[in-house]
PDB file of C-alpha atoms and ligand atoms in Angstrom:
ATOM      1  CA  UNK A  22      97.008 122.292 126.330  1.00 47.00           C
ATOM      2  CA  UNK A  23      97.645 124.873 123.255  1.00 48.00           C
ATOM      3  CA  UNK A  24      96.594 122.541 120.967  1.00 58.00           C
ATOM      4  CA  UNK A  25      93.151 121.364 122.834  1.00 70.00           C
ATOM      5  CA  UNK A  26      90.012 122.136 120.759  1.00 81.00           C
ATOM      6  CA  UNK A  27      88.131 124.745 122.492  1.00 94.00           C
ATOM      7  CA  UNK A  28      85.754 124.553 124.406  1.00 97.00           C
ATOM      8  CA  UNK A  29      84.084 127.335 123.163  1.00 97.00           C
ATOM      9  CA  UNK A  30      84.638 128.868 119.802  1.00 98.00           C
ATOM     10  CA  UNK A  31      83.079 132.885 119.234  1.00 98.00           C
ATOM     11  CA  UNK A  32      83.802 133.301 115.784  1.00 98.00           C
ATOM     12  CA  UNK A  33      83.159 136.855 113.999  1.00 98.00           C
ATOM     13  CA  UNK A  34      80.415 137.654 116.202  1.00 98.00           C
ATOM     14  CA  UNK A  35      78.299 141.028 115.330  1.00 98.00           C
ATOM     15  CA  UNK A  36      75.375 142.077 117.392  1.00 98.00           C
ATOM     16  CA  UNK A  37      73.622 145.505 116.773  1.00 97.00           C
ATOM     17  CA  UNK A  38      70.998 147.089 118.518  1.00 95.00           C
ATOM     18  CA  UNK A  39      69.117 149.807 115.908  1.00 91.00           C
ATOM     19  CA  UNK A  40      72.069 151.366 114.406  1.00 89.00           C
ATOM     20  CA  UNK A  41      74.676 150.963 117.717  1.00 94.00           C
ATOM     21  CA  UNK A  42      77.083 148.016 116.466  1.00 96.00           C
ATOM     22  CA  UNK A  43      77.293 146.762 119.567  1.00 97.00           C
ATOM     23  CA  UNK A  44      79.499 143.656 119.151  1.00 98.00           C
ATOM     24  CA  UNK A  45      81.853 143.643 115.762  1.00 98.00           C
ATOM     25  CA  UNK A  46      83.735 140.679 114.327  1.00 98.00           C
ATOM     26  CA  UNK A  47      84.195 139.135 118.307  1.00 98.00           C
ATOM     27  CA  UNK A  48      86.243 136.290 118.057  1.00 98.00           C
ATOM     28  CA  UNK A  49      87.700 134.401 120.884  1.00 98.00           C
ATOM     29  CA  UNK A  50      87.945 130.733 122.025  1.00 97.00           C
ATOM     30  CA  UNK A  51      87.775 129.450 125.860  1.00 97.00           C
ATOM     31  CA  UNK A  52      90.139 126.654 126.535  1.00 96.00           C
ATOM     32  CA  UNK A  53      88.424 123.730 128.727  1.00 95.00           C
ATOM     33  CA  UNK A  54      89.844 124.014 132.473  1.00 94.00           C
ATOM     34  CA  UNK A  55      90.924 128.171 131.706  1.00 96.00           C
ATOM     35  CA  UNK A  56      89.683 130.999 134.044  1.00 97.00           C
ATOM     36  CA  UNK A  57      89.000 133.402 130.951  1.00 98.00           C
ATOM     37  CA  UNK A  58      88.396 137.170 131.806  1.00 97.00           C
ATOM     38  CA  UNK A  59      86.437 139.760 130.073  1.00 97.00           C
ATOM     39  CA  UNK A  60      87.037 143.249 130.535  1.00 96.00           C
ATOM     40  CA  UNK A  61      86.586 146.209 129.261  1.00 95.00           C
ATOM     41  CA  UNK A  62      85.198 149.640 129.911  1.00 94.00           C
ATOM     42  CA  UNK A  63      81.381 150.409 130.387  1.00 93.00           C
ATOM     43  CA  UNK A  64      79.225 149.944 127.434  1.00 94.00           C
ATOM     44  CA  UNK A  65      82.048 147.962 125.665  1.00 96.00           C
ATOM     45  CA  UNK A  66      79.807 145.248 125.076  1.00 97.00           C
ATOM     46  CA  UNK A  67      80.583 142.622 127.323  1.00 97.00           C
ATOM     47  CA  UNK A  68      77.298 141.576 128.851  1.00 96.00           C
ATOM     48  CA  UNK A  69      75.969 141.844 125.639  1.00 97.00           C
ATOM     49  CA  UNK A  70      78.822 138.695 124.203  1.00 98.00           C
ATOM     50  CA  UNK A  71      77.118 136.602 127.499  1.00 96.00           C
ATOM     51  CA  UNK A  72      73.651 137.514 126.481  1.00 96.00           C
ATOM     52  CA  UNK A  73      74.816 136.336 123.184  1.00 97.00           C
ATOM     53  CA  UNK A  74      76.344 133.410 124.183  1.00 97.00           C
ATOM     54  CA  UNK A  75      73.382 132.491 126.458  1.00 94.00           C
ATOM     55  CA  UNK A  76      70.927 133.076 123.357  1.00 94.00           C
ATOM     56  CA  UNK A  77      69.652 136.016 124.367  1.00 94.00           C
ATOM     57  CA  UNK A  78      70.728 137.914 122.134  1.00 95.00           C
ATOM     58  CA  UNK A  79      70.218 137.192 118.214  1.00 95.00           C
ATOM     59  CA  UNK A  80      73.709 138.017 116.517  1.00 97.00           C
ATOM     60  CA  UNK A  81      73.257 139.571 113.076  1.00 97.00           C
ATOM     61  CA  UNK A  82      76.219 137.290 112.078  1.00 97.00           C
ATOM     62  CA  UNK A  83      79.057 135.396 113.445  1.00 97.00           C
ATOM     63  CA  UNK A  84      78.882 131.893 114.584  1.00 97.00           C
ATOM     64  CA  UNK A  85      79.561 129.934 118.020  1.00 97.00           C
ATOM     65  CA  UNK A  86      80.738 126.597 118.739  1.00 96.00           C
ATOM     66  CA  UNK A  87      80.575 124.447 121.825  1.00 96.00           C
ATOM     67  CA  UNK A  88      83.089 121.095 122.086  1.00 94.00           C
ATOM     68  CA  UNK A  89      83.459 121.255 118.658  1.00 92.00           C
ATOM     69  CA  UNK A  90      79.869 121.439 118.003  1.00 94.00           C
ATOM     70  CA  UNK A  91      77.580 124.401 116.042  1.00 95.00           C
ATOM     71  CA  UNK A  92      76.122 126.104 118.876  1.00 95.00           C
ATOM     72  CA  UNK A  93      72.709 127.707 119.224  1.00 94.00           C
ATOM     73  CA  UNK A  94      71.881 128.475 122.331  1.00 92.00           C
ATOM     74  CA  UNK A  95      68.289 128.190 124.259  1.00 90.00           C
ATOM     75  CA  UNK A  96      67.655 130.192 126.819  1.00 88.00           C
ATOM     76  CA  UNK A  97      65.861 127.683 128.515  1.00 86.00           C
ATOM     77  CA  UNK A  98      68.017 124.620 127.524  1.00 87.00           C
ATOM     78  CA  UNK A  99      71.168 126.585 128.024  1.00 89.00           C
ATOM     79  CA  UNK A 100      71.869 124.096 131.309  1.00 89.00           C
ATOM     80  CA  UNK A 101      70.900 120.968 129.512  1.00 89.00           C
ATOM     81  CA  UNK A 102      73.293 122.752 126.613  1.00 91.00           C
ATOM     82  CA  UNK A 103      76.536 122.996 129.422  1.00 94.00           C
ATOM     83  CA  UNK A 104      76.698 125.953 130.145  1.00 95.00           C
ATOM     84  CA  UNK A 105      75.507 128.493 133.413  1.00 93.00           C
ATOM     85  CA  UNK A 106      75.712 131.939 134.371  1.00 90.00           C
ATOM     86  CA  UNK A 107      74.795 134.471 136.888  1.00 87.00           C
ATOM     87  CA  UNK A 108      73.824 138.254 136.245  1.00 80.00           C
ATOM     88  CA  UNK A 109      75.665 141.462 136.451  1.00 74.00           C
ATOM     89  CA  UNK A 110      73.179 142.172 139.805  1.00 74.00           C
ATOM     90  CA  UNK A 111      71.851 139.422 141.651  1.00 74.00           C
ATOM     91  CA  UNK A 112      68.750 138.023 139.821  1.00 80.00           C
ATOM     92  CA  UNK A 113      67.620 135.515 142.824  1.00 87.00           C
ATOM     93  CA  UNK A 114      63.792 134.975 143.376  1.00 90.00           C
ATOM     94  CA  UNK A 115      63.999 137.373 146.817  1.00 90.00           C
ATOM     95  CA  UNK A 116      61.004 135.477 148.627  1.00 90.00           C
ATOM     96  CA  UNK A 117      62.200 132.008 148.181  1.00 92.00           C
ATOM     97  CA  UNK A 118      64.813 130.814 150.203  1.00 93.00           C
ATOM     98  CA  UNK A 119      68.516 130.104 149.582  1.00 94.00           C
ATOM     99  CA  UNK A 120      68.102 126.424 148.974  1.00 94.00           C
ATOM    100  CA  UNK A 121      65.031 126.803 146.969  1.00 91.00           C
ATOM    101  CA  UNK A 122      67.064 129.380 144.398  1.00 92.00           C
ATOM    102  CA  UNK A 123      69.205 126.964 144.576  1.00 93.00           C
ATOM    103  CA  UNK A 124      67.247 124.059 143.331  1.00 90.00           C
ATOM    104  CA  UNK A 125      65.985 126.314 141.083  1.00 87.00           C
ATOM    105  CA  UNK A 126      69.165 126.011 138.848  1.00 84.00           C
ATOM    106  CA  UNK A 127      69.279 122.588 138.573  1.00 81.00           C
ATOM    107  CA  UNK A 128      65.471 122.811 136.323  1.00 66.00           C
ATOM    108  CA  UNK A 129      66.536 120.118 133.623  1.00 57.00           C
ATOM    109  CA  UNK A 130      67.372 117.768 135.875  1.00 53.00           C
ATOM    110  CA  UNK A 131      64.323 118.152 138.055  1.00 50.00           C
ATOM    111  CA  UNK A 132      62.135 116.169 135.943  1.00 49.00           C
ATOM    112  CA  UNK A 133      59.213 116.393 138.183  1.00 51.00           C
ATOM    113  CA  UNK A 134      57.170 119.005 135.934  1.00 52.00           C
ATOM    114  CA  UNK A 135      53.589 119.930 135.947  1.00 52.00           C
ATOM    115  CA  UNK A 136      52.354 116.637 135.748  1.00 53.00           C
ATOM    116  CA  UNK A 137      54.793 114.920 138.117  1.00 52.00           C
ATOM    117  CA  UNK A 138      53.746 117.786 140.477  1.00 55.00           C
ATOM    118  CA  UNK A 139      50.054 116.851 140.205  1.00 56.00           C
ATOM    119  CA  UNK A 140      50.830 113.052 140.847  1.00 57.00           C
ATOM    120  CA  UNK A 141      53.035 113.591 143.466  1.00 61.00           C
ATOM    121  CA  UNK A 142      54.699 110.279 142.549  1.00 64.00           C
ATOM    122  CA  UNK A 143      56.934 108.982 145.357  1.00 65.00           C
ATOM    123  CA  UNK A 144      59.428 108.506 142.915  1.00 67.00           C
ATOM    124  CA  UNK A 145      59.472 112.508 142.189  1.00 68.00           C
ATOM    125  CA  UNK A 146      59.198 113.113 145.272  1.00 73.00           C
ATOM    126  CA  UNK A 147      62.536 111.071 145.697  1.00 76.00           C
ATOM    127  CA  UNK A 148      64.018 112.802 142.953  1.00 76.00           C
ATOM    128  CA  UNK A 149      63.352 116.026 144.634  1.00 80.00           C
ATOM    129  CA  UNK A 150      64.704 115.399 147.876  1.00 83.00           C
ATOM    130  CA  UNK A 151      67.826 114.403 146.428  1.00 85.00           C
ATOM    131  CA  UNK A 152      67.879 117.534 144.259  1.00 87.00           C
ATOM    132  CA  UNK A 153      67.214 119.499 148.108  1.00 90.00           C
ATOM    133  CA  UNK A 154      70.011 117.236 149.425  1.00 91.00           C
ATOM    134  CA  UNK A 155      72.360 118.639 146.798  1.00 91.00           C
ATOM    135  CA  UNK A 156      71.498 122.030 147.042  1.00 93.00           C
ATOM    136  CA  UNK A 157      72.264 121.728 150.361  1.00 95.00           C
ATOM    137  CA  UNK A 158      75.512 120.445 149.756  1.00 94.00           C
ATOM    138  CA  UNK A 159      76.262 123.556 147.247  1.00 92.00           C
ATOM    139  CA  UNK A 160      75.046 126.528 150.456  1.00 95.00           C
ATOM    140  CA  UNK A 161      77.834 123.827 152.597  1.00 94.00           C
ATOM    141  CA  UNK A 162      80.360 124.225 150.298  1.00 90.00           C
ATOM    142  CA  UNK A 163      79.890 127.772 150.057  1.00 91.00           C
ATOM    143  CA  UNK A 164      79.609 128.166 153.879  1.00 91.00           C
ATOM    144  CA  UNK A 165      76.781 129.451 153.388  1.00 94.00           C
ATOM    145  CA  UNK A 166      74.163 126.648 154.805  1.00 95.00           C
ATOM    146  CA  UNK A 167      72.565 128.613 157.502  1.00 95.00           C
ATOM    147  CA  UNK A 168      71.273 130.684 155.285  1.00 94.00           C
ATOM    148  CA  UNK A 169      69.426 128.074 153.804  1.00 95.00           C
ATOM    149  CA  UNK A 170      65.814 128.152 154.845  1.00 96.00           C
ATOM    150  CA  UNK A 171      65.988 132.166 154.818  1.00 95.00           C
ATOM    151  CA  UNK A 172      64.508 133.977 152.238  1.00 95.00           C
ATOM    152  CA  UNK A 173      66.927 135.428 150.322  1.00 93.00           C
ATOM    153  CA  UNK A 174      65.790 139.183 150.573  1.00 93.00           C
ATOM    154  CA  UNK A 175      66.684 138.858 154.602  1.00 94.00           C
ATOM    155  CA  UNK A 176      70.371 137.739 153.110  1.00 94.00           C
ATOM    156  CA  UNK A 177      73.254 140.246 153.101  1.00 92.00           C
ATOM    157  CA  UNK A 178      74.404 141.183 149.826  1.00 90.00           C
ATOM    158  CA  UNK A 179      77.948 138.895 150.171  1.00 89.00           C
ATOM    159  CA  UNK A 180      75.779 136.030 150.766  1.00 92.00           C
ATOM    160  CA  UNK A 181      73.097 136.364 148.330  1.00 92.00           C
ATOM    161  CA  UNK A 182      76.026 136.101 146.124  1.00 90.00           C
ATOM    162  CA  UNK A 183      76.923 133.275 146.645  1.00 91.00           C
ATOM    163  CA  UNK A 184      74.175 131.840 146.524  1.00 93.00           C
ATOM    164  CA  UNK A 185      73.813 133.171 143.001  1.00 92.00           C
ATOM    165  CA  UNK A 186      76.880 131.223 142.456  1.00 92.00           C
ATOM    166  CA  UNK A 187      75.987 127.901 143.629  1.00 93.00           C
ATOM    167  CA  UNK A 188      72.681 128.119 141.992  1.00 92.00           C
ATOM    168  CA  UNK A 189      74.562 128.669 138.745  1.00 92.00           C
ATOM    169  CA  UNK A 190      76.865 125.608 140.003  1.00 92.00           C
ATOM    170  CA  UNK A 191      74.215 122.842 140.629  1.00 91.00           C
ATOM    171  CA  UNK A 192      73.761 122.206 137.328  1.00 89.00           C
ATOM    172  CA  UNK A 193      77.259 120.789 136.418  1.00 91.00           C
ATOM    173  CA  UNK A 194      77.641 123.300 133.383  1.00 94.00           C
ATOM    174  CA  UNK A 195      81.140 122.327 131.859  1.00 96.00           C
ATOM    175  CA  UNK A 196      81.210 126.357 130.908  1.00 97.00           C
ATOM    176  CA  UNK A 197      80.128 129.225 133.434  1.00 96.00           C
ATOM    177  CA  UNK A 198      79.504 132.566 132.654  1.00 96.00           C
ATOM    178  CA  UNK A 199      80.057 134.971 135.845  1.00 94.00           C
ATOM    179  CA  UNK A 200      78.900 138.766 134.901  1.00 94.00           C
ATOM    180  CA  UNK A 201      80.364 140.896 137.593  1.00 93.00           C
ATOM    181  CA  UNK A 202      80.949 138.345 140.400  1.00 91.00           C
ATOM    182  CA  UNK A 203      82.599 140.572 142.798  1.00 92.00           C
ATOM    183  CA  UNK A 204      80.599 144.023 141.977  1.00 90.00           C
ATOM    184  CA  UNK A 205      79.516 145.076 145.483  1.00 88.00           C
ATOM    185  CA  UNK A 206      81.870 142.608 147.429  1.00 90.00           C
ATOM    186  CA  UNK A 207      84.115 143.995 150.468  1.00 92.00           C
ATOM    187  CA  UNK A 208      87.402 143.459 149.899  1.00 94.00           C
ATOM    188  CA  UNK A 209      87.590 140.229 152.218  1.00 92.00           C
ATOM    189  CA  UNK A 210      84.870 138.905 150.704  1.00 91.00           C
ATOM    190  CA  UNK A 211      86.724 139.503 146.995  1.00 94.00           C
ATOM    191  CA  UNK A 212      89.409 137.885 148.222  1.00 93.00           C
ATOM    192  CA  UNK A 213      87.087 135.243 148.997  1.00 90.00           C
ATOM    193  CA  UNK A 214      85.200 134.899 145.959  1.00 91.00           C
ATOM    194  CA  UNK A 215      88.782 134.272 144.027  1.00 94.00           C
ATOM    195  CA  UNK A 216      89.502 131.613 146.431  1.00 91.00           C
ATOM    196  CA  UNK A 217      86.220 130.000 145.651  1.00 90.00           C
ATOM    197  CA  UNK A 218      86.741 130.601 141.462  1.00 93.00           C
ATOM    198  CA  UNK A 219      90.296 128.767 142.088  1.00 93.00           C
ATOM    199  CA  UNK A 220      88.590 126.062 143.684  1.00 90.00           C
ATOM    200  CA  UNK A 221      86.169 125.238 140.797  1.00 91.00           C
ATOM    201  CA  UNK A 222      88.906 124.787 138.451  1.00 88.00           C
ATOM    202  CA  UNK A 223      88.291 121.565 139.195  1.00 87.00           C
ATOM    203  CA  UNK A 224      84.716 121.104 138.037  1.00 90.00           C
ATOM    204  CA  UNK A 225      83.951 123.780 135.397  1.00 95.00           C
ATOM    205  CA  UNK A 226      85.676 126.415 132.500  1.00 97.00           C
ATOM    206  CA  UNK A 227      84.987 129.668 134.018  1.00 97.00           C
ATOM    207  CA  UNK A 228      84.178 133.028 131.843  1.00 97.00           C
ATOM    208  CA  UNK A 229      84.038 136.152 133.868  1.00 97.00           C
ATOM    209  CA  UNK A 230      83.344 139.942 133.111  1.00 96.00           C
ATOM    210  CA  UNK A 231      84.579 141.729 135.955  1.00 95.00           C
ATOM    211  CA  UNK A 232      85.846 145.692 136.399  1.00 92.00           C
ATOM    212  CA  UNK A 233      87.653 145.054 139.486  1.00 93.00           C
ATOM    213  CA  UNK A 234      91.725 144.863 137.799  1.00 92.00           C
ATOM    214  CA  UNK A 235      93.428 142.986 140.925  1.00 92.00           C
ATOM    215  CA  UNK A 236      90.823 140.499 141.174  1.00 95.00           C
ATOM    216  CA  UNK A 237      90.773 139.898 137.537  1.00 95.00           C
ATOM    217  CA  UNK A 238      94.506 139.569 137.173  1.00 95.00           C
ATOM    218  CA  UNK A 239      95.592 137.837 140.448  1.00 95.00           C
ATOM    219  CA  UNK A 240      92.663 134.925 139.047  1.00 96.00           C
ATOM    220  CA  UNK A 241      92.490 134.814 135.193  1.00 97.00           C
ATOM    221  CA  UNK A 242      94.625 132.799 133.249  1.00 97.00           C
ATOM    222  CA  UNK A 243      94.279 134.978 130.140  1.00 97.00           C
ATOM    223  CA  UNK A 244      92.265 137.910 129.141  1.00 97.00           C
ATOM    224  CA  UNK A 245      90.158 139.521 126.498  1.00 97.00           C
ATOM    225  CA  UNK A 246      89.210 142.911 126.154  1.00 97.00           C
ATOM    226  CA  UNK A 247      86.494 144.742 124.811  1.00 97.00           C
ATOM    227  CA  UNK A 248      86.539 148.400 123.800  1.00 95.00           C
ATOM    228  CA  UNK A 249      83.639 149.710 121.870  1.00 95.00           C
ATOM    229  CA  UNK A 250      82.320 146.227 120.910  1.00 97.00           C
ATOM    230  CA  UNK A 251      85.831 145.378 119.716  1.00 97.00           C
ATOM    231  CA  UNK A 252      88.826 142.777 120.832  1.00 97.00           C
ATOM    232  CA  UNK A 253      91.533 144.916 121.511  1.00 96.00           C
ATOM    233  CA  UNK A 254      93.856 142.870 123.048  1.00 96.00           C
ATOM    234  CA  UNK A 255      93.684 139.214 124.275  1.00 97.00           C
ATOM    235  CA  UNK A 256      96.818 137.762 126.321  1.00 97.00           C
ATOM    236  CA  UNK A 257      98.221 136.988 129.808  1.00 97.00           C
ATOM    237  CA  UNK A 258      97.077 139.759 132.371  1.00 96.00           C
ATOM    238  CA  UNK A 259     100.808 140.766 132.374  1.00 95.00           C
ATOM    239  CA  UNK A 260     100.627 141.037 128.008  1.00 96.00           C
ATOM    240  CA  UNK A 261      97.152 142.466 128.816  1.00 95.00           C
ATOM    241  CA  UNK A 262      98.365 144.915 131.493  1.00 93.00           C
ATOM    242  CA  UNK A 263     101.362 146.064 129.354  1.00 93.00           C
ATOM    243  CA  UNK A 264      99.166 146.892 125.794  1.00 94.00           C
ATOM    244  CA  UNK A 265      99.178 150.524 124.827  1.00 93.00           C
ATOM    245  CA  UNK A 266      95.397 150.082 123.376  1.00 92.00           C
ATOM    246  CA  UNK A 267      94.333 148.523 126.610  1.00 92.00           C
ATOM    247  CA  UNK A 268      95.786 151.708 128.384  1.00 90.00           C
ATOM    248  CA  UNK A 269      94.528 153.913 125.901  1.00 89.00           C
ATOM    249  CA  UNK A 270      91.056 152.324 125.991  1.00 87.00           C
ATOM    250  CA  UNK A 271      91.232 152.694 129.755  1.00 84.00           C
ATOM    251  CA  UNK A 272      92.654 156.505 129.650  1.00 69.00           C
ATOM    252  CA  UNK A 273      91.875 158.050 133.195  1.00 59.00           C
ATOM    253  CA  UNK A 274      91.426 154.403 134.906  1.00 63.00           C
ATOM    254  CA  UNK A 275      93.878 152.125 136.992  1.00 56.00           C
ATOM    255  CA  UNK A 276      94.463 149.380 134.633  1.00 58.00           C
ATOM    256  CA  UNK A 277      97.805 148.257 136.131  1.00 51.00           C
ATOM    257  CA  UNK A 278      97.163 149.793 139.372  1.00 48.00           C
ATOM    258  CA  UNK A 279      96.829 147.366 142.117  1.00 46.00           C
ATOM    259  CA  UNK A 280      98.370 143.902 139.862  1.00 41.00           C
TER     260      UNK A 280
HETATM  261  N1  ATP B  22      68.814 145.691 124.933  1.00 95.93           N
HETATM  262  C1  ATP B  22      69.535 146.745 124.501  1.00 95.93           C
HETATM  263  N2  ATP B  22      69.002 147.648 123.638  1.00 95.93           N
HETATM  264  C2  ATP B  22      69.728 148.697 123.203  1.00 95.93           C
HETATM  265  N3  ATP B  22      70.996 148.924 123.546  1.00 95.93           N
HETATM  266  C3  ATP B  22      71.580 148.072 124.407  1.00 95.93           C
HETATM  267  C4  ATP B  22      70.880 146.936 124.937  1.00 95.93           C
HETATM  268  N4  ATP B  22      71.709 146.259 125.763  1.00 95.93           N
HETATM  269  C5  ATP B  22      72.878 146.948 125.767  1.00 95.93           C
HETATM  270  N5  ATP B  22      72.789 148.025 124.940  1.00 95.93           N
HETATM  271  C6  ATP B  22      73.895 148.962 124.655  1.00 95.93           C
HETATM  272  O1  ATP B  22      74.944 148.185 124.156  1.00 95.93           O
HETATM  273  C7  ATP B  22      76.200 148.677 124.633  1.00 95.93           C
HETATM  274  C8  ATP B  22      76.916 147.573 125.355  1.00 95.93           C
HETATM  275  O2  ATP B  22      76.225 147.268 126.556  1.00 95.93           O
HETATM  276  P1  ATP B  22      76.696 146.108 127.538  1.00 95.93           P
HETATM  277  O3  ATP B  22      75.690 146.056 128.621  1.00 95.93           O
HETATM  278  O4  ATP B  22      76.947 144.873 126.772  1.00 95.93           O
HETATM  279  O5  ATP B  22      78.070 146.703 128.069  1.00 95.93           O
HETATM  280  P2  ATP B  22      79.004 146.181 129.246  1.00 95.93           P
HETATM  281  O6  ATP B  22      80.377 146.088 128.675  1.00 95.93           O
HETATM  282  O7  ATP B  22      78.454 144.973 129.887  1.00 95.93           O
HETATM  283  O8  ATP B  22      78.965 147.438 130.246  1.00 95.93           O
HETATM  284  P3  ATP B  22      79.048 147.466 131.863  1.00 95.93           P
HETATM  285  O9  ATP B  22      80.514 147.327 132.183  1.00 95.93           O
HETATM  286  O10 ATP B  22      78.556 148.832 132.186  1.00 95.93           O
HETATM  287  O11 ATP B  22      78.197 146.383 132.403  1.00 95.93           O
HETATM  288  C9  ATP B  22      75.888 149.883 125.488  1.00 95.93           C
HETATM  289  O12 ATP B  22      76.018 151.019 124.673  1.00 95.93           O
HETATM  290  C10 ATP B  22      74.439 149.658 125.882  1.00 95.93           C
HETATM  291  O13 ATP B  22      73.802 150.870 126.116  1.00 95.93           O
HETATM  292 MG1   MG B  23      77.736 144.562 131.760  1.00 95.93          MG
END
């Protein structure tokens, strides 16, 4: 496994927004199959390295590579590109329902489009049932499928969630991004939410930025923290827990607290 090419490759990364150096010299690499985490205190920079790995954001410098590949990410081709994420917050459509957002993540391979639309060919239509049928499968595996047909404003907050998650999932992306997955969770539902990251394993690399520490370290197989747009340490959570700059950088807060 240690001597795997990456699956992704950050390489010197600087992002600045007017004069605030927001990201400087970030280097990292995900392994394929890894649960990476990203942590660090606010304003460190972290949704910023998503945004930038997303394309997003425009680094000033620094260069990313994706299964050995030059990466430049699209925005809108990120899914076709491999990779997924969902949002520190929720960023659902809140009048469409929960299979509808979730359909909604699988855009490249709905290949209806405008025109399809207009023609109403059965053989879009096909193509869209089947994209319904798996979207349906996703809210099932999530236990979430009577939600389904609800729209997902009427959805409590653990739900919509998860929902966020599976619409993130129904593309296939070989790398997800996860900003904040269990900010606003219950503890049960953490708990559940790490059960549910363990499971996809499986299927996906998973990336997450996340400020809750037991979560983080009962899940992630290593860890890389940010402090003022900087790597400060990058290890095991125990290496992680046990750095003096990670305690210094998190002076006042429960780093090791509940690990
Ligand atoms: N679009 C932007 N324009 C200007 N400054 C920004 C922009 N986005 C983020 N910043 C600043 O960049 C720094 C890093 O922000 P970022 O959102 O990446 O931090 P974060 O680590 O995700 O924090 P949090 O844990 O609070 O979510 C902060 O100082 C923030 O104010
Ligand atoms: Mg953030």
């Amino acid at each position: 496994m240690a001597q795997q090419a990456p699956l992704l490759r950050v390489d010197e990364l600087n992002v600045s927004f007017g004069g605030l150096k927001v990201l400087q010299a970030v280097s990292l690499e995900v392994t394929e199959g890894e649960v990476l985490g990203v942590i660090g205190p606010n304003g460190a920079g972290k949704t910023t390295l998503f945004n930038t790995i997303c394309g997003f954001v425009r680094p000033d410098s620094g260069a990313l590579s994706f299964d050995g590949h030059r990466l430049v990410p699209r925005p809108h081709r990120l899914t076709r590109q491999g990779i997924a994420r969902t949002l520190q917050g929720l960023g659902l459509f809140p009048n469409l329902s929960a299979l509808d957002n979730v359909a909604a993540g699988a855009t490249h391979r709905s290949r209806t489009g405008p025109v399809g639309a207009l023609l109403a060919s059965p053989w879009a239509e096909r193509h869209e049932l089947r994209l319904r049928d798996q979207a349906m499968g996703m809210l099932e595996q999530f236990g979430i499928a009577d939600a389904a047909h609800r729209p997902c404003a009427s959805l409590p907050y653990g739900i919509r969630k998860r929902v966020a998650l599976a619409r993130a999932l129904i593309s296939e992306p070989r790398l997800l991004l996860l900003d904040e997955p269990a900010a606003g969770l219950s503890a049960a539902e953490t708990a559940e939410l790490a059960d549910i990251v363990r499971g996809l394993r499986q299927r996906t690399t998973v990336m997450l930025v996340e400020h809750h520490m037991e979560f983080v370290m009962n899940l992630c197989d290593r860890l890389v923290v940010l402090d003022f747009g900087e790597v400060i340490a990058t290890g095991t959570p125990a290496q992680v827990r046990e750095d003096p700059a990670v305690q210094r950088a998190y002076l006042g807060e429960a780093v090791a607290a509940d690990a």
